[in-house]
Amino acid sequence: MSRPSNRADGDIVQDFLSVADLLEEPQLAQLYAYLTREGEATVQDVMDDLELAQGTAYSYVNRLVDAGVVDVTDDEQPRRYAAREIDLTVTTAAGDREYTITPALIDAVGRRETDADIDTYIDRHGVAGLATALTYAIARERGEVTHRLMAEDLDISPLAAEMILQALRPVVHEHYDIEESGTGLDELDIDNGDAADDA
């Protein structure tokens, strides 16, 4: 759902409101992430794979279609649904930071109900903070930063940084092409740093 520059302001606002629903309701985010991963799915697939009751599955799918973030790809029964690509940049209320809402961020929000570390991080830092943590998680998986650097940059504890980076690791590998490597920077940093802390 990229924003072409010739779109009317009302369309841009509608895009944001549609995405806001995904960020506010982890169940909708989880369903959107599922459709992103699967490419296409039926309501029966949703029921089976996400273990949702029939009424709930239909309700959620219809809400996402109405919001414009999911399309009906086949009108024949059973109908098939696919997620639209979302790429929307927003600025925080203070105007000091921009972040981009992507399928990976929506996936991370969708894991809030099943991952206590993600849930706690969103409670403390909001979705904007989670978006920032996701940026660090991508860089960490590429071997570009450590949890200690993230902690210093964001003024959080190294433990909090490590916990959210670990929680976001599956999201990063699901959505980004990251080559698996042997020992990462953080593994070395944790071994050496923790030994120094214990001394």
PDB file of C-alpha atoms in Angstrom:
ATOM      1  CA  MET A   1       0.000   0.000   0.000  1.00  0.00           C
ATOM      2  CA  SER A   2       2.621   2.465  -1.093  1.00  0.00           C
ATOM      3  CA  ARG A   3       1.554   6.062  -1.228  1.00  0.00           C
ATOM      4  CA  PRO A   4       1.831   7.545  -4.708  1.00  0.00           C
ATOM      5  CA  SER A   5       2.252  11.314  -4.552  1.00  0.00           C
ATOM      6  CA  ASN A   6      -0.892  12.009  -6.615  1.00  0.00           C
ATOM      7  CA  ARG A   7      -3.268  10.432  -4.076  1.00  0.00           C
ATOM      8  CA  ALA A   8      -5.838  12.602  -2.402  1.00  0.00           C
ATOM      9  CA  ASP A   9      -5.335  13.472   1.261  1.00  0.00           C
ATOM     10  CA  GLY A  10      -8.483  11.504   2.141  1.00  0.00           C
ATOM     11  CA  ASP A  11      -6.959   8.361   0.623  1.00  0.00           C
ATOM     12  CA  ILE A  12      -3.781   8.823   2.646  1.00  0.00           C
ATOM     13  CA  VAL A  13      -5.793   9.291   5.838  1.00  0.00           C
ATOM     14  CA  GLN A  14      -7.820   6.154   5.018  1.00  0.00           C
ATOM     15  CA  ASP A  15      -4.569   4.220   4.490  1.00  0.00           C
ATOM     16  CA  PHE A  16      -3.363   5.319   7.901  1.00  0.00           C
ATOM     17  CA  LEU A  17      -6.640   4.479   9.639  1.00  0.00           C
ATOM     18  CA  SER A  18      -6.648   1.031   8.029  1.00  0.00           C
ATOM     19  CA  VAL A  19      -3.123   0.345   9.199  1.00  0.00           C
ATOM     20  CA  ALA A  20      -3.861   1.793  12.644  1.00  0.00           C
ATOM     21  CA  ASP A  21      -6.424  -0.980  13.164  1.00  0.00           C
ATOM     22  CA  LEU A  22      -3.712  -3.553  12.498  1.00  0.00           C
ATOM     23  CA  LEU A  23      -1.396  -1.928  15.019  1.00  0.00           C
ATOM     24  CA  GLU A  24      -4.097  -1.676  17.685  1.00  0.00           C
ATOM     25  CA  GLU A  25      -5.439  -5.225  17.413  1.00  0.00           C
ATOM     26  CA  PRO A  26      -2.835  -7.998  17.545  1.00  0.00           C
ATOM     27  CA  GLN A  27      -5.342 -10.583  16.199  1.00  0.00           C
ATOM     28  CA  LEU A  28      -5.832  -8.561  13.001  1.00  0.00           C
ATOM     29  CA  ALA A  29      -2.080  -8.022  12.720  1.00  0.00           C
ATOM     30  CA  GLN A  30      -1.533 -11.764  13.137  1.00  0.00           C
ATOM     31  CA  LEU A  31      -4.038 -12.515  10.366  1.00  0.00           C
ATOM     32  CA  TYR A  32      -2.485  -9.921   8.052  1.00  0.00           C
ATOM     33  CA  ALA A  33       0.989 -11.383   8.706  1.00  0.00           C
ATOM     34  CA  TYR A  34      -0.331 -14.883   8.014  1.00  0.00           C
ATOM     35  CA  LEU A  35      -1.774 -13.788   4.646  1.00  0.00           C
ATOM     36  CA  THR A  36       1.498 -12.036   3.830  1.00  0.00           C
ATOM     37  CA  ARG A  37       3.435 -15.256   4.484  1.00  0.00           C
ATOM     38  CA  GLU A  38       0.990 -17.564   2.689  1.00  0.00           C
ATOM     39  CA  GLY A  39       0.450 -15.405  -0.386  1.00  0.00           C
ATOM     40  CA  GLU A  40      -3.201 -16.503  -0.639  1.00  0.00           C
ATOM     41  CA  ALA A  41      -5.522 -18.368   1.683  1.00  0.00           C
ATOM     42  CA  THR A  42      -9.166 -19.276   2.194  1.00  0.00           C
ATOM     43  CA  VAL A  43     -11.116 -18.646   5.388  1.00  0.00           C
ATOM     44  CA  GLN A  44     -10.868 -22.396   6.048  1.00  0.00           C
ATOM     45  CA  ASP A  45      -7.063 -22.110   5.867  1.00  0.00           C
ATOM     46  CA  VAL A  46      -7.230 -19.237   8.352  1.00  0.00           C
ATOM     47  CA  MET A  47      -9.447 -21.278  10.678  1.00  0.00           C
ATOM     48  CA  ASP A  48      -7.148 -24.296  10.531  1.00  0.00           C
ATOM     49  CA  ASP A  49      -3.768 -22.585  10.694  1.00  0.00           C
ATOM     50  CA  LEU A  50      -4.603 -19.816  13.187  1.00  0.00           C
ATOM     51  CA  GLU A  51      -7.053 -21.966  15.178  1.00  0.00           C
ATOM     52  CA  LEU A  52      -9.880 -19.451  14.893  1.00  0.00           C
ATOM     53  CA  ALA A  53     -13.586 -20.163  15.150  1.00  0.00           C
ATOM     54  CA  GLN A  54     -15.474 -19.849  11.869  1.00  0.00           C
ATOM     55  CA  GLY A  55     -17.360 -16.681  12.871  1.00  0.00           C
ATOM     56  CA  THR A  56     -14.176 -15.019  14.133  1.00  0.00           C
ATOM     57  CA  ALA A  57     -12.221 -15.928  10.990  1.00  0.00           C
ATOM     58  CA  TYR A  58     -14.916 -14.522   8.687  1.00  0.00           C
ATOM     59  CA  SER A  59     -15.255 -11.395  10.816  1.00  0.00           C
ATOM     60  CA  TYR A  60     -11.504 -10.704  10.824  1.00  0.00           C
ATOM     61  CA  VAL A  61     -11.081 -11.382   7.099  1.00  0.00           C
ATOM     62  CA  ASN A  62     -14.038  -9.136   6.256  1.00  0.00           C
ATOM     63  CA  ARG A  63     -12.673  -6.347   8.471  1.00  0.00           C
ATOM     64  CA  LEU A  64      -9.324  -6.487   6.674  1.00  0.00           C
ATOM     65  CA  VAL A  65     -11.034  -6.488   3.260  1.00  0.00           C
ATOM     66  CA  ASP A  66     -13.199  -3.523   4.310  1.00  0.00           C
ATOM     67  CA  ALA A  67     -10.093  -1.718   5.570  1.00  0.00           C
ATOM     68  CA  GLY A  68      -8.447  -2.188   2.178  1.00  0.00           C
ATOM     69  CA  VAL A  69      -5.405  -4.115   3.385  1.00  0.00           C
ATOM     70  CA  VAL A  70      -6.598  -7.503   2.083  1.00  0.00           C
ATOM     71  CA  ASP A  71      -8.015  -8.267  -1.368  1.00  0.00           C
ATOM     72  CA  VAL A  72     -10.329 -11.019  -2.591  1.00  0.00           C
ATOM     73  CA  THR A  73      -8.238 -12.767  -5.244  1.00  0.00           C
ATOM     74  CA  ASP A  74     -10.802 -15.359  -6.328  1.00  0.00           C
ATOM     75  CA  ASP A  75     -14.580 -14.850  -6.116  1.00  0.00           C
ATOM     76  CA  GLU A  76     -15.250 -18.542  -6.777  1.00  0.00           C
ATOM     77  CA  GLN A  77     -16.096 -20.547  -3.664  1.00  0.00           C
ATOM     78  CA  PRO A  78     -14.114 -20.955  -1.573  1.00  0.00           C
ATOM     79  CA  ARG A  79     -12.926 -17.363  -1.905  1.00  0.00           C
ATOM     80  CA  ARG A  80      -9.228 -16.715  -1.664  1.00  0.00           C
ATOM     81  CA  TYR A  81      -7.668 -13.696   0.035  1.00  0.00           C
ATOM     82  CA  ALA A  82      -4.261 -12.016  -0.180  1.00  0.00           C
ATOM     83  CA  ALA A  83      -2.631  -9.227   1.814  1.00  0.00           C
ATOM     84  CA  ARG A  84      -1.767  -5.954   0.126  1.00  0.00           C
ATOM     85  CA  GLU A  85       1.760  -4.640   0.519  1.00  0.00           C
ATOM     86  CA  ILE A  86       1.903  -1.928   3.173  1.00  0.00           C
ATOM     87  CA  ASP A  87       4.645   0.675   3.255  1.00  0.00           C
ATOM     88  CA  LEU A  88       3.493   3.769   5.109  1.00  0.00           C
ATOM     89  CA  THR A  89       5.777   6.272   6.810  1.00  0.00           C
ATOM     90  CA  VAL A  90       4.502   8.159   9.847  1.00  0.00           C
ATOM     91  CA  THR A  91       6.017  10.766  12.139  1.00  0.00           C
ATOM     92  CA  THR A  92       5.720  10.528  15.917  1.00  0.00           C
ATOM     93  CA  ALA A  93       3.501  13.061  17.703  1.00  0.00           C
ATOM     94  CA  ALA A  94       6.564  14.931  18.968  1.00  0.00           C
ATOM     95  CA  GLY A  95       7.796  15.133  15.375  1.00  0.00           C
ATOM     96  CA  ASP A  96      11.209  13.878  16.406  1.00  0.00           C
ATOM     97  CA  ARG A  97      11.139  10.501  14.697  1.00  0.00           C
ATOM     98  CA  GLU A  98       9.764   8.859  11.569  1.00  0.00           C
ATOM     99  CA  TYR A  99       9.117   5.181  11.186  1.00  0.00           C
ATOM    100  CA  THR A 100       7.795   3.004   8.408  1.00  0.00           C
ATOM    101  CA  ILE A 101       4.926   0.603   8.900  1.00  0.00           C
ATOM    102  CA  THR A 102       5.800  -2.552   6.979  1.00  0.00           C
ATOM    103  CA  PRO A 103       4.516  -6.140   6.948  1.00  0.00           C
ATOM    104  CA  ALA A 104       7.412  -7.051   9.265  1.00  0.00           C
ATOM    105  CA  LEU A 105       6.330  -4.471  11.857  1.00  0.00           C
ATOM    106  CA  ILE A 106       2.722  -5.631  11.609  1.00  0.00           C
ATOM    107  CA  ASP A 107       3.923  -9.217  12.050  1.00  0.00           C
ATOM    108  CA  ALA A 108       5.847  -8.188  15.178  1.00  0.00           C
ATOM    109  CA  VAL A 109       2.738  -6.496  16.598  1.00  0.00           C
ATOM    110  CA  GLY A 110       0.733  -9.635  15.791  1.00  0.00           C
ATOM    111  CA  ARG A 111       3.077 -11.674  17.980  1.00  0.00           C
ATOM    112  CA  ARG A 112       2.289  -9.463  20.963  1.00  0.00           C
ATOM    113  CA  GLU A 113      -0.265 -11.899  22.392  1.00  0.00           C
ATOM    114  CA  THR A 114       2.066 -14.879  22.202  1.00  0.00           C
ATOM    115  CA  ASP A 115       5.395 -13.216  23.059  1.00  0.00           C
ATOM    116  CA  ALA A 116       5.634 -11.538  26.474  1.00  0.00           C
ATOM    117  CA  ASP A 117       8.859  -9.718  25.531  1.00  0.00           C
ATOM    118  CA  ILE A 118       7.227  -8.015  22.546  1.00  0.00           C
ATOM    119  CA  ASP A 119       4.140  -7.213  24.614  1.00  0.00           C
ATOM    120  CA  THR A 120       6.225  -5.645  27.401  1.00  0.00           C
ATOM    121  CA  TYR A 121       8.331  -3.659  24.919  1.00  0.00           C
ATOM    122  CA  ILE A 122       5.237  -2.204  23.225  1.00  0.00           C
ATOM    123  CA  ASP A 123       3.765  -1.319  26.633  1.00  0.00           C
ATOM    124  CA  ARG A 124       6.939   0.564  27.560  1.00  0.00           C
ATOM    125  CA  HIS A 125       7.984   2.077  24.225  1.00  0.00           C
ATOM    126  CA  GLY A 126       4.914   1.976  21.977  1.00  0.00           C
ATOM    127  CA  VAL A 127       4.713   0.797  18.379  1.00  0.00           C
ATOM    128  CA  ALA A 128       7.175   3.526  17.328  1.00  0.00           C
ATOM    129  CA  GLY A 129       9.678   2.070  19.788  1.00  0.00           C
ATOM    130  CA  LEU A 130       9.051  -1.409  18.419  1.00  0.00           C
ATOM    131  CA  ALA A 131       9.680  -0.096  14.892  1.00  0.00           C
ATOM    132  CA  THR A 132      13.030   1.281  16.060  1.00  0.00           C
ATOM    133  CA  ALA A 133      13.882  -2.009  17.769  1.00  0.00           C
ATOM    134  CA  LEU A 134      13.031  -3.858  14.552  1.00  0.00           C
ATOM    135  CA  THR A 135      15.531  -1.666  12.674  1.00  0.00           C
ATOM    136  CA  TYR A 136      18.199  -2.636  15.206  1.00  0.00           C
ATOM    137  CA  ALA A 137      17.172  -6.303  14.995  1.00  0.00           C
ATOM    138  CA  ILE A 138      17.711  -6.278  11.224  1.00  0.00           C
ATOM    139  CA  ALA A 139      21.114  -4.612  11.643  1.00  0.00           C
ATOM    140  CA  ARG A 140      22.059  -7.055  14.421  1.00  0.00           C
ATOM    141  CA  GLU A 141      21.176 -10.082  12.292  1.00  0.00           C
ATOM    142  CA  ARG A 142      23.375  -8.631   9.549  1.00  0.00           C
ATOM    143  CA  GLY A 143      26.245  -8.341  12.034  1.00  0.00           C
ATOM    144  CA  GLU A 144      26.246  -4.521  12.009  1.00  0.00           C
ATOM    145  CA  VAL A 145      25.355  -3.741  15.655  1.00  0.00           C
ATOM    146  CA  THR A 146      25.318  -5.374  19.077  1.00  0.00           C
ATOM    147  CA  HIS A 147      22.696  -5.331  21.789  1.00  0.00           C
ATOM    148  CA  ARG A 148      24.975  -3.097  23.850  1.00  0.00           C
ATOM    149  CA  LEU A 149      25.136  -0.494  21.067  1.00  0.00           C
ATOM    150  CA  MET A 150      21.348  -0.545  20.773  1.00  0.00           C
ATOM    151  CA  ALA A 151      21.012  -0.165  24.546  1.00  0.00           C
ATOM    152  CA  GLU A 152      23.373   2.804  24.554  1.00  0.00           C
ATOM    153  CA  ASP A 153      21.689   4.474  21.563  1.00  0.00           C
ATOM    154  CA  LEU A 154      18.171   4.073  22.997  1.00  0.00           C
ATOM    155  CA  ASP A 155      19.087   4.563  26.665  1.00  0.00           C
ATOM    156  CA  ILE A 156      17.692   1.184  27.744  1.00  0.00           C
ATOM    157  CA  SER A 157      19.346  -1.641  29.649  1.00  0.00           C
ATOM    158  CA  PRO A 158      21.478  -4.143  27.720  1.00  0.00           C
ATOM    159  CA  LEU A 159      19.183  -6.895  29.030  1.00  0.00           C
ATOM    160  CA  ALA A 160      16.055  -5.161  27.649  1.00  0.00           C
ATOM    161  CA  ALA A 161      17.831  -4.679  24.310  1.00  0.00           C
ATOM    162  CA  GLU A 162      18.871  -8.329  24.136  1.00  0.00           C
ATOM    163  CA  MET A 163      15.392  -9.550  25.049  1.00  0.00           C
ATOM    164  CA  ILE A 164      13.625  -7.581  22.315  1.00  0.00           C
ATOM    165  CA  LEU A 165      16.307  -8.414  19.743  1.00  0.00           C
ATOM    166  CA  GLN A 166      15.846 -12.126  20.483  1.00  0.00           C
ATOM    167  CA  ALA A 167      12.056 -11.774  20.311  1.00  0.00           C
ATOM    168  CA  LEU A 168      12.271 -10.008  16.933  1.00  0.00           C
ATOM    169  CA  ARG A 169      14.772 -12.446  15.434  1.00  0.00           C
ATOM    170  CA  PRO A 170      12.104 -14.758  13.917  1.00  0.00           C
ATOM    171  CA  VAL A 171      10.323 -11.735  12.415  1.00  0.00           C
ATOM    172  CA  VAL A 172      13.548 -10.533  10.794  1.00  0.00           C
ATOM    173  CA  HIS A 173      14.291 -13.945   9.294  1.00  0.00           C
ATOM    174  CA  GLU A 174      10.705 -14.268   8.084  1.00  0.00           C
ATOM    175  CA  HIS A 175      10.695 -10.956   6.197  1.00  0.00           C
ATOM    176  CA  TYR A 176      14.298 -10.167   5.267  1.00  0.00           C
ATOM    177  CA  ASP A 177      16.966 -12.026   3.356  1.00  0.00           C
ATOM    178  CA  ILE A 178      19.546 -12.587   6.086  1.00  0.00           C
ATOM    179  CA  GLU A 179      22.352 -15.049   5.565  1.00  0.00           C
ATOM    180  CA  GLU A 180      22.858 -17.401   8.475  1.00  0.00           C
ATOM    181  CA  SER A 181      26.311 -17.026   9.966  1.00  0.00           C
ATOM    182  CA  GLY A 182      28.210 -18.718  12.705  1.00  0.00           C
ATOM    183  CA  THR A 183      28.876 -16.542  15.708  1.00  0.00           C
ATOM    184  CA  GLY A 184      27.290 -13.105  15.670  1.00  0.00           C
ATOM    185  CA  LEU A 185      28.721  -9.949  17.193  1.00  0.00           C
ATOM    186  CA  ASP A 186      26.374 -10.140  20.159  1.00  0.00           C
ATOM    187  CA  GLU A 187      27.378 -13.684  21.032  1.00  0.00           C
ATOM    188  CA  LEU A 188      30.983 -12.566  21.371  1.00  0.00           C
ATOM    189  CA  ASP A 189      29.905  -9.384  23.155  1.00  0.00           C
ATOM    190  CA  ILE A 190      27.712 -11.282  25.614  1.00  0.00           C
ATOM    191  CA  ASP A 191      30.455 -13.784  26.445  1.00  0.00           C
ATOM    192  CA  ASN A 192      33.121 -11.134  26.960  1.00  0.00           C
ATOM    193  CA  GLY A 193      30.829  -8.497  28.463  1.00  0.00           C
ATOM    194  CA  ASP A 194      29.109 -10.791  30.922  1.00  0.00           C
ATOM    195  CA  ALA A 195      32.411 -12.251  32.049  1.00  0.00           C
ATOM    196  CA  ALA A 196      33.683  -8.717  32.645  1.00  0.00           C
ATOM    197  CA  ASP A 197      30.479  -7.817  34.497  1.00  0.00           C
ATOM    198  CA  ASP A 198      30.810 -10.860  36.751  1.00  0.00           C
ATOM    199  CA  ALA A 199      34.469 -10.108  37.579  1.00  0.00           C
TER     200      ALA A 199
END
